[in-house]
Tab-separated table of C-alpha atoms in Angstrom:
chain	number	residue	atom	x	y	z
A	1	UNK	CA	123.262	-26.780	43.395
A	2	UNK	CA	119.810	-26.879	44.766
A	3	UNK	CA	118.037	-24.380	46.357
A	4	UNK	CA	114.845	-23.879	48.488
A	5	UNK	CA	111.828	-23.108	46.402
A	6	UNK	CA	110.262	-19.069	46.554
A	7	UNK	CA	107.202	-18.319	48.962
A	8	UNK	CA	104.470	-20.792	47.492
A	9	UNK	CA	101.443	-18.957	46.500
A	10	UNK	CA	98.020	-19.456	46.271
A	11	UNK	CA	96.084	-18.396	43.318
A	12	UNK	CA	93.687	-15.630	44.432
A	13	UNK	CA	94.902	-15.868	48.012
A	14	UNK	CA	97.418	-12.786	49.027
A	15	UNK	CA	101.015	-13.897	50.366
A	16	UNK	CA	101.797	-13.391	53.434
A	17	UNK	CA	103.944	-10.707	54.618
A	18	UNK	CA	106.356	-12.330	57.045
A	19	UNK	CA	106.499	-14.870	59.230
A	20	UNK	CA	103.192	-16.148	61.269
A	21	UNK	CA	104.164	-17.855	64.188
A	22	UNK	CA	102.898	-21.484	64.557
A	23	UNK	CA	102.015	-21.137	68.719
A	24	UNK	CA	100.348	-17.294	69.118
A	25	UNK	CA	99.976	-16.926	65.279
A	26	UNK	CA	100.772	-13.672	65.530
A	27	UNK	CA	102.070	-12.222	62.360
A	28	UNK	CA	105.457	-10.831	62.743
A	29	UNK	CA	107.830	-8.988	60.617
A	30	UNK	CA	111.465	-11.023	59.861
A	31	UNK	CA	113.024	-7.806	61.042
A	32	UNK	CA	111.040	-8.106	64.611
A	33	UNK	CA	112.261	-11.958	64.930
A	34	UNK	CA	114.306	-12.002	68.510
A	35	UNK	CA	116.994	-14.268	69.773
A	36	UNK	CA	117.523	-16.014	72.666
A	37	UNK	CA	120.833	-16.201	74.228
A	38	UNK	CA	122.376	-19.783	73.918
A	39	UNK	CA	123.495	-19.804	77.583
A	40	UNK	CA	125.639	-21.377	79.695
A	41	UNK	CA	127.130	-24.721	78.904
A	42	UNK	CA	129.581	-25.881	80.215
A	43	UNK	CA	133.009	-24.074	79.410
A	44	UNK	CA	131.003	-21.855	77.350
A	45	UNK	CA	130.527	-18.337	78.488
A	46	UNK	CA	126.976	-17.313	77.796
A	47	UNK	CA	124.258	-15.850	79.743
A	48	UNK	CA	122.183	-17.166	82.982
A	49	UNK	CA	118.443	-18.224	82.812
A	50	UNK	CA	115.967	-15.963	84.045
A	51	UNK	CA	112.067	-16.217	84.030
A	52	UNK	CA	110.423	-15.260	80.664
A	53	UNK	CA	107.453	-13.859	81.716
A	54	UNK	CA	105.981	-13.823	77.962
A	55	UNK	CA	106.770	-17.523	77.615
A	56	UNK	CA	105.202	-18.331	81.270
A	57	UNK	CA	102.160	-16.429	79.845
A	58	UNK	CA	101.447	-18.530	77.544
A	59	UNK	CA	102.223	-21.817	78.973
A	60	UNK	CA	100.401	-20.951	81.608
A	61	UNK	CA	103.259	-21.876	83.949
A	62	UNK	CA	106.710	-21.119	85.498
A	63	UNK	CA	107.753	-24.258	84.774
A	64	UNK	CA	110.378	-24.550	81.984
A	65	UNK	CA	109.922	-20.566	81.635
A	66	UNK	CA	113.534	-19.962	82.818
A	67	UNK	CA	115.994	-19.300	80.006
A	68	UNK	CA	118.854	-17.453	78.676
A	69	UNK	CA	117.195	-13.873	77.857
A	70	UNK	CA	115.795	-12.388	74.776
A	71	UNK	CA	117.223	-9.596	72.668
A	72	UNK	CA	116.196	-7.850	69.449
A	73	UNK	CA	118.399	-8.062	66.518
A	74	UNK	CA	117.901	-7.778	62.142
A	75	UNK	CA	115.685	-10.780	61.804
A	76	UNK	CA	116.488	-10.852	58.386
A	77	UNK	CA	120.268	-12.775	59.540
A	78	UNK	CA	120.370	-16.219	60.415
A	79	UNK	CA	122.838	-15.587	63.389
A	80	UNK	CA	123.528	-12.765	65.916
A	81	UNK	CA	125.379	-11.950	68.875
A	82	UNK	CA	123.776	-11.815	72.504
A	83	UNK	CA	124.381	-8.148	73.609
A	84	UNK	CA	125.059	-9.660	76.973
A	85	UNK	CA	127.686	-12.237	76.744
A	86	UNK	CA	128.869	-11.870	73.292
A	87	UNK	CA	128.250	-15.088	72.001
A	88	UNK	CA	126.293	-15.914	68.415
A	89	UNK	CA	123.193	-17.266	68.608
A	90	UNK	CA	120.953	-18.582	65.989
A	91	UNK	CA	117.731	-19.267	68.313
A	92	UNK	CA	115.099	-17.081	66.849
A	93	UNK	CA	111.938	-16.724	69.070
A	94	UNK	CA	108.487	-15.084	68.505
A	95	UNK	CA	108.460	-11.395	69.436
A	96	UNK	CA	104.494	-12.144	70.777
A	97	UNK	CA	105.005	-15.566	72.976
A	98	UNK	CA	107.996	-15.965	73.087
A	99	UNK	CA	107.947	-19.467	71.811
A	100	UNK	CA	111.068	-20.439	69.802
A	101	UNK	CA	110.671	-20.179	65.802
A	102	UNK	CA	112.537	-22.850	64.668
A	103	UNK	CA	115.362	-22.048	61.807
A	104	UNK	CA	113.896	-24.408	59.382
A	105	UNK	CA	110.129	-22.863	59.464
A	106	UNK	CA	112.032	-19.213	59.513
A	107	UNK	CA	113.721	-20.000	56.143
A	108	UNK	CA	111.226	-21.594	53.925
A	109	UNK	CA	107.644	-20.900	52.733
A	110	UNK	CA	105.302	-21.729	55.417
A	111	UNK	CA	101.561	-23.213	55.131
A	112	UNK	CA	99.671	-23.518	58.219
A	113	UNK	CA	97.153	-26.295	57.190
A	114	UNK	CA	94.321	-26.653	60.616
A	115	UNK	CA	92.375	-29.618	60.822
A	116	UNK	CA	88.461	-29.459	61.720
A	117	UNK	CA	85.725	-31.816	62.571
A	118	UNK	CA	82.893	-32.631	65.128
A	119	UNK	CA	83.391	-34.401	67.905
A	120	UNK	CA	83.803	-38.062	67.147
A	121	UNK	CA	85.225	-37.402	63.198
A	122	UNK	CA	88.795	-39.138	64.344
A	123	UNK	CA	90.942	-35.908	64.008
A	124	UNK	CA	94.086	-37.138	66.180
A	125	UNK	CA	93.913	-40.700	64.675
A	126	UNK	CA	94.051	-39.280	61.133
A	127	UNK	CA	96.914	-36.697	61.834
A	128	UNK	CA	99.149	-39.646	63.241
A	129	UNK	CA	98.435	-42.001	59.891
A	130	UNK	CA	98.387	-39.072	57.670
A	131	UNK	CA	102.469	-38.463	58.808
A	132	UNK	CA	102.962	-41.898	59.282
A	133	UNK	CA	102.199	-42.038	55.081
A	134	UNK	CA	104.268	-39.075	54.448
A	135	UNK	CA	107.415	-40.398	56.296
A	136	UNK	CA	106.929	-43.320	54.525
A	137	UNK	CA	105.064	-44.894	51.968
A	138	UNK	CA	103.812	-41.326	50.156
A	139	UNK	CA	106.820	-40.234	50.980
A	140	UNK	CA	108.807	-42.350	48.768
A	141	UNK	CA	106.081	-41.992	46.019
A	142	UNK	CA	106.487	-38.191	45.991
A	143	UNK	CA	110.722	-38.211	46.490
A	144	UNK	CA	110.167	-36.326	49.675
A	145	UNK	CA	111.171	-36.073	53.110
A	146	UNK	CA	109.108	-35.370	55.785
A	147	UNK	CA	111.599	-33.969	58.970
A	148	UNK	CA	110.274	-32.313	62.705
A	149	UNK	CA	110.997	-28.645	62.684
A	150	UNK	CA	111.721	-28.773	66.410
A	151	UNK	CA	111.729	-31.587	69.554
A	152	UNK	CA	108.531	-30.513	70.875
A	153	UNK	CA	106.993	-31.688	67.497
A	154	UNK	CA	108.630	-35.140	67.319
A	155	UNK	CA	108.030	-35.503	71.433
A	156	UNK	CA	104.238	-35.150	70.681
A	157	UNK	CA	104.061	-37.425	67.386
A	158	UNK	CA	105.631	-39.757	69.049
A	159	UNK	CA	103.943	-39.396	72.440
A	160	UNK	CA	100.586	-38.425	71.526
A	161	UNK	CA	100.145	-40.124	67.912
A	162	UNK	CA	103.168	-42.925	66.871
A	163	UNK	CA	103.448	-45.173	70.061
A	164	UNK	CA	99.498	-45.183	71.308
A	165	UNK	CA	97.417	-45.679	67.579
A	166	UNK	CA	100.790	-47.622	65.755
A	167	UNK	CA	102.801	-49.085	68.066
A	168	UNK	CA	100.340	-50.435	71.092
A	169	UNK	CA	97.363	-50.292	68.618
A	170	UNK	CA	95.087	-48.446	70.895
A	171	UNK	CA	92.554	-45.819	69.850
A	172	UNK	CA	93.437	-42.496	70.933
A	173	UNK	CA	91.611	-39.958	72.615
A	174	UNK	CA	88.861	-37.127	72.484
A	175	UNK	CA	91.529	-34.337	71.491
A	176	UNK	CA	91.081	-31.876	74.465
A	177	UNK	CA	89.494	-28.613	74.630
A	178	UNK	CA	91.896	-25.692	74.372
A	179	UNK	CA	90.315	-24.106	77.418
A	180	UNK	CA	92.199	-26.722	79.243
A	181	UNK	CA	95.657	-24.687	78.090
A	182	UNK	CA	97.441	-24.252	74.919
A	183	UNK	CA	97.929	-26.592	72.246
A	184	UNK	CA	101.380	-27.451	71.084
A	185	UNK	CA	101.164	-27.521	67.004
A	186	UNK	CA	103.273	-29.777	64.929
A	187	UNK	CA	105.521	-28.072	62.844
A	188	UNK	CA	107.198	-29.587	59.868
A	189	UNK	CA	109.339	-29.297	57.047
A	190	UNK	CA	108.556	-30.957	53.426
A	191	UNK	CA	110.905	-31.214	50.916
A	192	UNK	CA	110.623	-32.930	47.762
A	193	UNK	CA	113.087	-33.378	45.062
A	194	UNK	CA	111.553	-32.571	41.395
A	195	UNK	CA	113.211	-32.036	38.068
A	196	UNK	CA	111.401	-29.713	35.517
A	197	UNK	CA	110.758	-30.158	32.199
A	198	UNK	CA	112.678	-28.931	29.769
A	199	UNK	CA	116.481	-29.663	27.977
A	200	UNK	CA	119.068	-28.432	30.737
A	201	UNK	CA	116.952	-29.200	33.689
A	202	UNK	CA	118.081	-30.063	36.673
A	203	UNK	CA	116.851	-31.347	39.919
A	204	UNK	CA	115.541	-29.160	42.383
A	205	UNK	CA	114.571	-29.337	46.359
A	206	UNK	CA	111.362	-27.055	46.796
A	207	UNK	CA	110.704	-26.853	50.491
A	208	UNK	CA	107.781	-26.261	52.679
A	209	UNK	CA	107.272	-25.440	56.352
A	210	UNK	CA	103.830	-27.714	57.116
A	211	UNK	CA	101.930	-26.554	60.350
A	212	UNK	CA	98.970	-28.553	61.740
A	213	UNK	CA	96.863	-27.980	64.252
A	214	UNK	CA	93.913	-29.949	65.318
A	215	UNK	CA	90.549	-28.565	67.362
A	216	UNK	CA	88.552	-30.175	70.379
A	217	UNK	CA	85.045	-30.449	69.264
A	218	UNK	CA	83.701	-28.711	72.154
A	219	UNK	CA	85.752	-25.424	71.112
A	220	UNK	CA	83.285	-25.430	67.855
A	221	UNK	CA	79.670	-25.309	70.227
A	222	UNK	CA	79.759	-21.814	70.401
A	223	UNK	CA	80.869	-18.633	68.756
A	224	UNK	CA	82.509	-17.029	71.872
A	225	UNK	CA	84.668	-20.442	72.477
A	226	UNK	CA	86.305	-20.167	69.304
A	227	UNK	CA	86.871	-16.235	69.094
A	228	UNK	CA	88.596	-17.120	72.577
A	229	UNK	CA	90.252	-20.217	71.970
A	230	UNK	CA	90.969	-20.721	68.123
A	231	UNK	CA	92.623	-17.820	66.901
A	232	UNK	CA	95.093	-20.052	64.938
A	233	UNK	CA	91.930	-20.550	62.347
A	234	UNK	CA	92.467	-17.031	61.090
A	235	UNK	CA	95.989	-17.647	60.319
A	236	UNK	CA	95.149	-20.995	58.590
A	237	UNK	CA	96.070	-20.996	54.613
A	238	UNK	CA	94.075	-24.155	54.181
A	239	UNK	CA	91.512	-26.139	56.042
A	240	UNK	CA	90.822	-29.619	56.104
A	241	UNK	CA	87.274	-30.929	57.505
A	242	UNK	CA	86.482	-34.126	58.712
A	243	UNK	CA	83.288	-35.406	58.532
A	244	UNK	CA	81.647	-38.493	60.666
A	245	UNK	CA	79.633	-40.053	57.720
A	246	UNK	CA	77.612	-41.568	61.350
A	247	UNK	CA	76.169	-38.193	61.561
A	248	UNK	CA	75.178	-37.340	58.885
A	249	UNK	CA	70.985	-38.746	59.154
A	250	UNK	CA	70.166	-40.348	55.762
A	251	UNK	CA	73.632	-42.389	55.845
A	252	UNK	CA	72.840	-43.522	59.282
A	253	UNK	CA	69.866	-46.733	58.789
A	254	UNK	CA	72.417	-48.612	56.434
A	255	UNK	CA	75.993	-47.427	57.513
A	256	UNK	CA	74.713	-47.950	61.914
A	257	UNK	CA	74.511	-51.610	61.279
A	258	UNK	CA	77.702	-52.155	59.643
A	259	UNK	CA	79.639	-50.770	63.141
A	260	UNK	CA	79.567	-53.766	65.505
A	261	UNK	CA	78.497	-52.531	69.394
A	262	UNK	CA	77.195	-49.909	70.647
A	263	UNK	CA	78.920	-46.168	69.929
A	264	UNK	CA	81.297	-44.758	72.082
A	265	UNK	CA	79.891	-42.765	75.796
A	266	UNK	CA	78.949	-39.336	74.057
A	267	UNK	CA	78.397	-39.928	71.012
A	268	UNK	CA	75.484	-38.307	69.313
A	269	UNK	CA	74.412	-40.406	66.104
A	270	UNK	CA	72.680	-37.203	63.412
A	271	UNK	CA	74.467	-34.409	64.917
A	272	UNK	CA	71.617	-33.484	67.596
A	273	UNK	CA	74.475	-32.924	69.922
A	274	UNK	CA	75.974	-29.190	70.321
A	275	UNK	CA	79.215	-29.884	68.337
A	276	UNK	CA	77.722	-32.549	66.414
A	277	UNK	CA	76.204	-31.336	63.163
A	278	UNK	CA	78.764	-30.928	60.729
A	279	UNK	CA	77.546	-27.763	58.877
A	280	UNK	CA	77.460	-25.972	62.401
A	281	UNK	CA	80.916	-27.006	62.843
A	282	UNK	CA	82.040	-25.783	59.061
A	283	UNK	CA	79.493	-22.376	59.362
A	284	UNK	CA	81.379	-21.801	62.570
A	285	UNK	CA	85.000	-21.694	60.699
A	286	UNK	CA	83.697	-19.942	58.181
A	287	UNK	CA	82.884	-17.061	60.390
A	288	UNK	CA	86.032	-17.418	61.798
A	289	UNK	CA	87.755	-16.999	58.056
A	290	UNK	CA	85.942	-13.852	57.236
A	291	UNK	CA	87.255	-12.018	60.161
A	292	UNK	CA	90.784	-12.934	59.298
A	293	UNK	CA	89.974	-11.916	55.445
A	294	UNK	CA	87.807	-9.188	55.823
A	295	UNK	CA	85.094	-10.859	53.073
A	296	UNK	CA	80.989	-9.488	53.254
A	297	UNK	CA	78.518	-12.562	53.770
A	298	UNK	CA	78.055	-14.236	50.135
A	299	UNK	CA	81.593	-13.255	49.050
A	300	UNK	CA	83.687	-16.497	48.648
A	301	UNK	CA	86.444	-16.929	50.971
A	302	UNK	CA	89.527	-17.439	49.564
A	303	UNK	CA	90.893	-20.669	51.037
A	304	UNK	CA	91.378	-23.896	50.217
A	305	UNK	CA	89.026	-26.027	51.680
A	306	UNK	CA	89.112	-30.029	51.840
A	307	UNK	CA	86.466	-31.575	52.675
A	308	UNK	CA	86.147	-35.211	53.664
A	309	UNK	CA	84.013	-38.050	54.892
A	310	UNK	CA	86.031	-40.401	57.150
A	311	UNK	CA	85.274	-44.672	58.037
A	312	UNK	CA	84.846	-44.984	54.212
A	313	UNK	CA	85.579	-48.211	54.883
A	314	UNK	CA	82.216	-49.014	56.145
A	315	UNK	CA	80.528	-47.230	53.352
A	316	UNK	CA	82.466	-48.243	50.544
A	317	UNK	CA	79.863	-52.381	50.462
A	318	UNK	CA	77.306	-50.252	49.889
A	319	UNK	CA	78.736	-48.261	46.808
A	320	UNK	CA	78.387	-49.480	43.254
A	321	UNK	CA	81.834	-51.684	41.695
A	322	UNK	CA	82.657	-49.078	39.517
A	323	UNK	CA	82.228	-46.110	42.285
A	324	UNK	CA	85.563	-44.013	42.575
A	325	UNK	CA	85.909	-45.127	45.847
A	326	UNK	CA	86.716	-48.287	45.022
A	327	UNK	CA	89.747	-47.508	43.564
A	328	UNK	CA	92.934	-46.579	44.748
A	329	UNK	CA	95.687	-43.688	43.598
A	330	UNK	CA	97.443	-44.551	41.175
A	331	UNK	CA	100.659	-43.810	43.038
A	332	UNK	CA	102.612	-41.887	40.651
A	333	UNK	CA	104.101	-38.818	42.415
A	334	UNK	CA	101.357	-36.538	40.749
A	335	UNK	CA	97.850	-35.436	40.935
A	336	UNK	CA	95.442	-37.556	38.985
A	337	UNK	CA	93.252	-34.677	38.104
A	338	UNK	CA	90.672	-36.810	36.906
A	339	UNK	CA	90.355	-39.500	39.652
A	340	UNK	CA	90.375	-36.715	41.799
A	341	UNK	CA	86.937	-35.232	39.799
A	342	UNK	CA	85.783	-38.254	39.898
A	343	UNK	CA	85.829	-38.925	43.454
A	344	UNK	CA	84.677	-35.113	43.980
A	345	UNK	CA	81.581	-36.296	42.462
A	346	UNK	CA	81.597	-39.559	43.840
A	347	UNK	CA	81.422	-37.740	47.175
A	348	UNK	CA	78.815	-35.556	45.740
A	349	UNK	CA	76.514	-38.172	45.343
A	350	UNK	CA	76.377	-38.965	47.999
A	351	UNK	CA	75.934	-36.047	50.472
A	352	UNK	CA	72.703	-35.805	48.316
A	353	UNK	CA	71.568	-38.965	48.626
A	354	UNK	CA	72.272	-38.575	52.364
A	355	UNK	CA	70.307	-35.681	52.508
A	356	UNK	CA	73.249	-33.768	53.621
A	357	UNK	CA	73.049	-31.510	49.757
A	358	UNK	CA	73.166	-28.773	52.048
A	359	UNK	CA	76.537	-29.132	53.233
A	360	UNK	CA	77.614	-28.733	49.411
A	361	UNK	CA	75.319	-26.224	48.689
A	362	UNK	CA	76.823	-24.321	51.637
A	363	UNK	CA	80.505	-25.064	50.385
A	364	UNK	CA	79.970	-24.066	47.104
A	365	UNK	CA	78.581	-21.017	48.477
A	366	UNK	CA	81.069	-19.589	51.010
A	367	UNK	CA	84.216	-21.011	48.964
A	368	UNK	CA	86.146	-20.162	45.915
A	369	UNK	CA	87.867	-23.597	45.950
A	370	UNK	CA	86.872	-26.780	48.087
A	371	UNK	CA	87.245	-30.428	47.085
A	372	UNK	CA	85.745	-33.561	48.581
A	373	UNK	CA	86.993	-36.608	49.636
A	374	UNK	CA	86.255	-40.012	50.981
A	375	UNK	CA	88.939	-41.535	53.045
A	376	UNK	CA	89.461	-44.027	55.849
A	377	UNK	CA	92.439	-44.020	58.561
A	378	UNK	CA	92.648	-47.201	60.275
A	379	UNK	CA	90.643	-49.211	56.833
A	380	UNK	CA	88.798	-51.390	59.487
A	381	UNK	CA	85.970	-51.315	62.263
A	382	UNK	CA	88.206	-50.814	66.096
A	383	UNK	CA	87.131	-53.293	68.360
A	384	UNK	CA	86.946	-52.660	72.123
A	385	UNK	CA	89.442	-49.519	71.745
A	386	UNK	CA	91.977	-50.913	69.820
A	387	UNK	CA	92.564	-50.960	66.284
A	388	UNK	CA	91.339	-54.130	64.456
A	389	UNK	CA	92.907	-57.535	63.898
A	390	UNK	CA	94.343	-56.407	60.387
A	391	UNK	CA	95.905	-53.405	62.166
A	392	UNK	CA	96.003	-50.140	60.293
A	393	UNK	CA	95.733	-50.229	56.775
A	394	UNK	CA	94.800	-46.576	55.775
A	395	UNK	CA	93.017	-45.911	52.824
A	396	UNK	CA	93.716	-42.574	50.558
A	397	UNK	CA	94.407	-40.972	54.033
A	398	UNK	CA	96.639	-38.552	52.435
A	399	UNK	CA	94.558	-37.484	49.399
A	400	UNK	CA	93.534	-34.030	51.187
A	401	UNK	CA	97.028	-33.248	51.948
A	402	UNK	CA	97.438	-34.194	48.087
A	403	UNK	CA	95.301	-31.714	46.723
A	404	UNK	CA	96.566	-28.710	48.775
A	405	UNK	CA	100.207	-29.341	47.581
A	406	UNK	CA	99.014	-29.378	43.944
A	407	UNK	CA	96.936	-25.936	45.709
A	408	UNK	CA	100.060	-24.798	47.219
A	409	UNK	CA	102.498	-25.491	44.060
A	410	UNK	CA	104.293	-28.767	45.307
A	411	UNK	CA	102.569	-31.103	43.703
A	412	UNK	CA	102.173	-31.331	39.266
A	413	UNK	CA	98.353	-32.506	38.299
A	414	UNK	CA	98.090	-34.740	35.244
A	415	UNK	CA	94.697	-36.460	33.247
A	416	UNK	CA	95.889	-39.422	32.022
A	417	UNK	CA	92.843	-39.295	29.778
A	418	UNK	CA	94.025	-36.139	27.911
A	419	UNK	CA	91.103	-34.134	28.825
């Protein structure tokens, strides 16, 4: 018989107590979990919609606000009855928004994982070929399943991500600011199957509730904007940066002639741009961290940070035959602890010879664990606003993700060269 895995720590990072909800992230006890009433349908008795003024808060509208009501019950069940009509329900909801908390992300581990980067660093093109991998390709290399929590997740994937970028092979949009409204998240559940080591073991499925949430660029200019609008980086339990190599000044004389045309309207080649540089962007977050973990200035925070530079496929012509970004996983359902050091340093290299040192001085600074990363999403140059004539052919997309499972506990890390 297999059963879900315990909460998954994080060495040096202190487990959550409860449940934070992946729309308000407020932090709420399983005993203050509500229900909603299941309703009327048809022969079924149940109670009638009304307006849920909570939920219409935070939408920002009336419109899909009406439902069966609310009512407070032990969290701690699965199931309970509506006090109004009698009949069991097993729609939870968030005791803050109102949102519903879907069962699978109540009943295993959860890691909210937010995704950060300037302006133009390809955020919403990565997040829809970094689940495209898991579904498939990584997700038959690591014997897992990759599964929408609730409709309003596989509605956006498929709306917002899937059909634009993979199917009709157009770029996709700016990701808007959340001044605009809020945000829906995409909520997830990961489960791999692993068998331990050892005489009588046995397989095992080890589950984990996967929340990301990507940022507008804009919401990084200025400290007010994200104390107002990105509250969900103080709940994050890992961050993942992207970074426009095109911005960064010393890469820009060899890596600017290698993109065909001219940039995109509002783009803002060396970061001179309010939500351009990349270290404002990260120094921004940081702040944001601190509040959430209470650390003095100089004190490392305690989150796992990736870092990484995206469009390595233009850099990578430039780079030495035997640079580590030449080469590709290995593919073996584990960590390669040394390929990943070696494209740490890899990475390394070249911020410094970029004269972007800073940004790892600064990381090594403010952070008790970060990694970097080179990776590519679409493998080729767009042309016109559409993906290229090879089509999408990522390249160690999903490394990041990698490295915060083996973070997270999901995920074994090996060195094939015994070290």
């Amino acid at each position: 018989m297999t059963r879900p895995l315990a909460r998954v720590g994080i060495p040096g990072v202190p487990s959550r107590q409860g449940i934070t909800c992946p729309y308000c992230f407020a932090s709420v006890a399983p005993q203050r979990i509500l229900f909603r009433c299941r309703g009327q349908s048809g022969r079924r008795q149940g109670c009638v919609p009304v307006l849920d003024e909570r939920l219409a808060e935070y939408t920002g509208s009336t419109a899909g606000a009406s439902l069966p009501p609310v009512f407070a019950a032990p969290g701690r069940k699965g199931r309970a009855d509506c006090p109004g009509c009698g009949v069991p329900t097993g729609n939870r909801a968030c005791p803050e928004c109102h949102n519903p908390l879907p069962s699978a992300y109540c009943d295993s581990p959860g890691r909210i994982v937010a995704l950060v980067g300037a302006k133009n660093a390809g955020k919403s093109t990565y997040i829809a070929v970094l689940l495209h991998e898991l579904m498939n390709r990584v997700g038959t290399e690591l014997d897992a399943s990759l599964v929408a929590c609730d409709d309003r997740t596989i509605e956006r994937y498929k709306r917002d991500f899937a059909r634009p970028l993979l199917e009709e092979r157009r770029l996709l949009p700016t990701t808007p600011s959340a001044a605009t409204g809020p945000r829906e998240p995409l909520v997830y559940l990961l489960t791999r199957t692993r068998t331990r080591k050892g005489r009588f073991a046995r397989p095992r499925n080890e589950s984990l509730a996967l929340v990301l949430f990507d940022t507008a660029g804009e919401d990084l200019r200025s400290r007010e904007a994200t104390d107002l609008h990105l509250r969900y980086l103080e709940a994050a339990d890992a961050i993942i940066f992207l970074v426009d190599p095109l911005e960064l000044p010393g890469a820009r004389p060899g890596v600017l002639d290698a993109v065909p045309g001219p940039r995109a309207a509002g783009d803002d080649p060396g970061g001179d741009g309010p939500d351009g540089d990349p270290l404002d962007v990260i120094a921004r977050v940081t702040e944001a961290l601190r509040l959430r973990h209470g650390t003095r200035p100089g004190e490392p925070l305690p989150v796992p940070v990736a870092v990484a530079l995206t469009k390595i496929d233009v850099l990578r012509p430039g780079l030495l035959r035997q640079s580590a970004l030449h080469r590709s996983r290995s593919g073996q359902g584990v960590l390669d602890l040394d390929d990943r050091d070696a494209v740490n340093e890899q990475v390394r290299a070249l911020l410094h010879d970029w004269q972007a040192g800073r940004l790892d001085t600064y990381l090594g600074q403010q952070y008790a664990d970060h990694a970097l990363f080179g990776l590519s999403a679409l493998g080729g140059v767009p042309e016109e606003g559409r993906v290229g004539a090879g089509g999408v052919r990522p390249y160690r997309a999903e490394d990041p993700l990698l490295w915060l499972l083996y973070r997270f506990g999901m995920l074994d890390g090996v060195r094939p060269g015994g070290a």
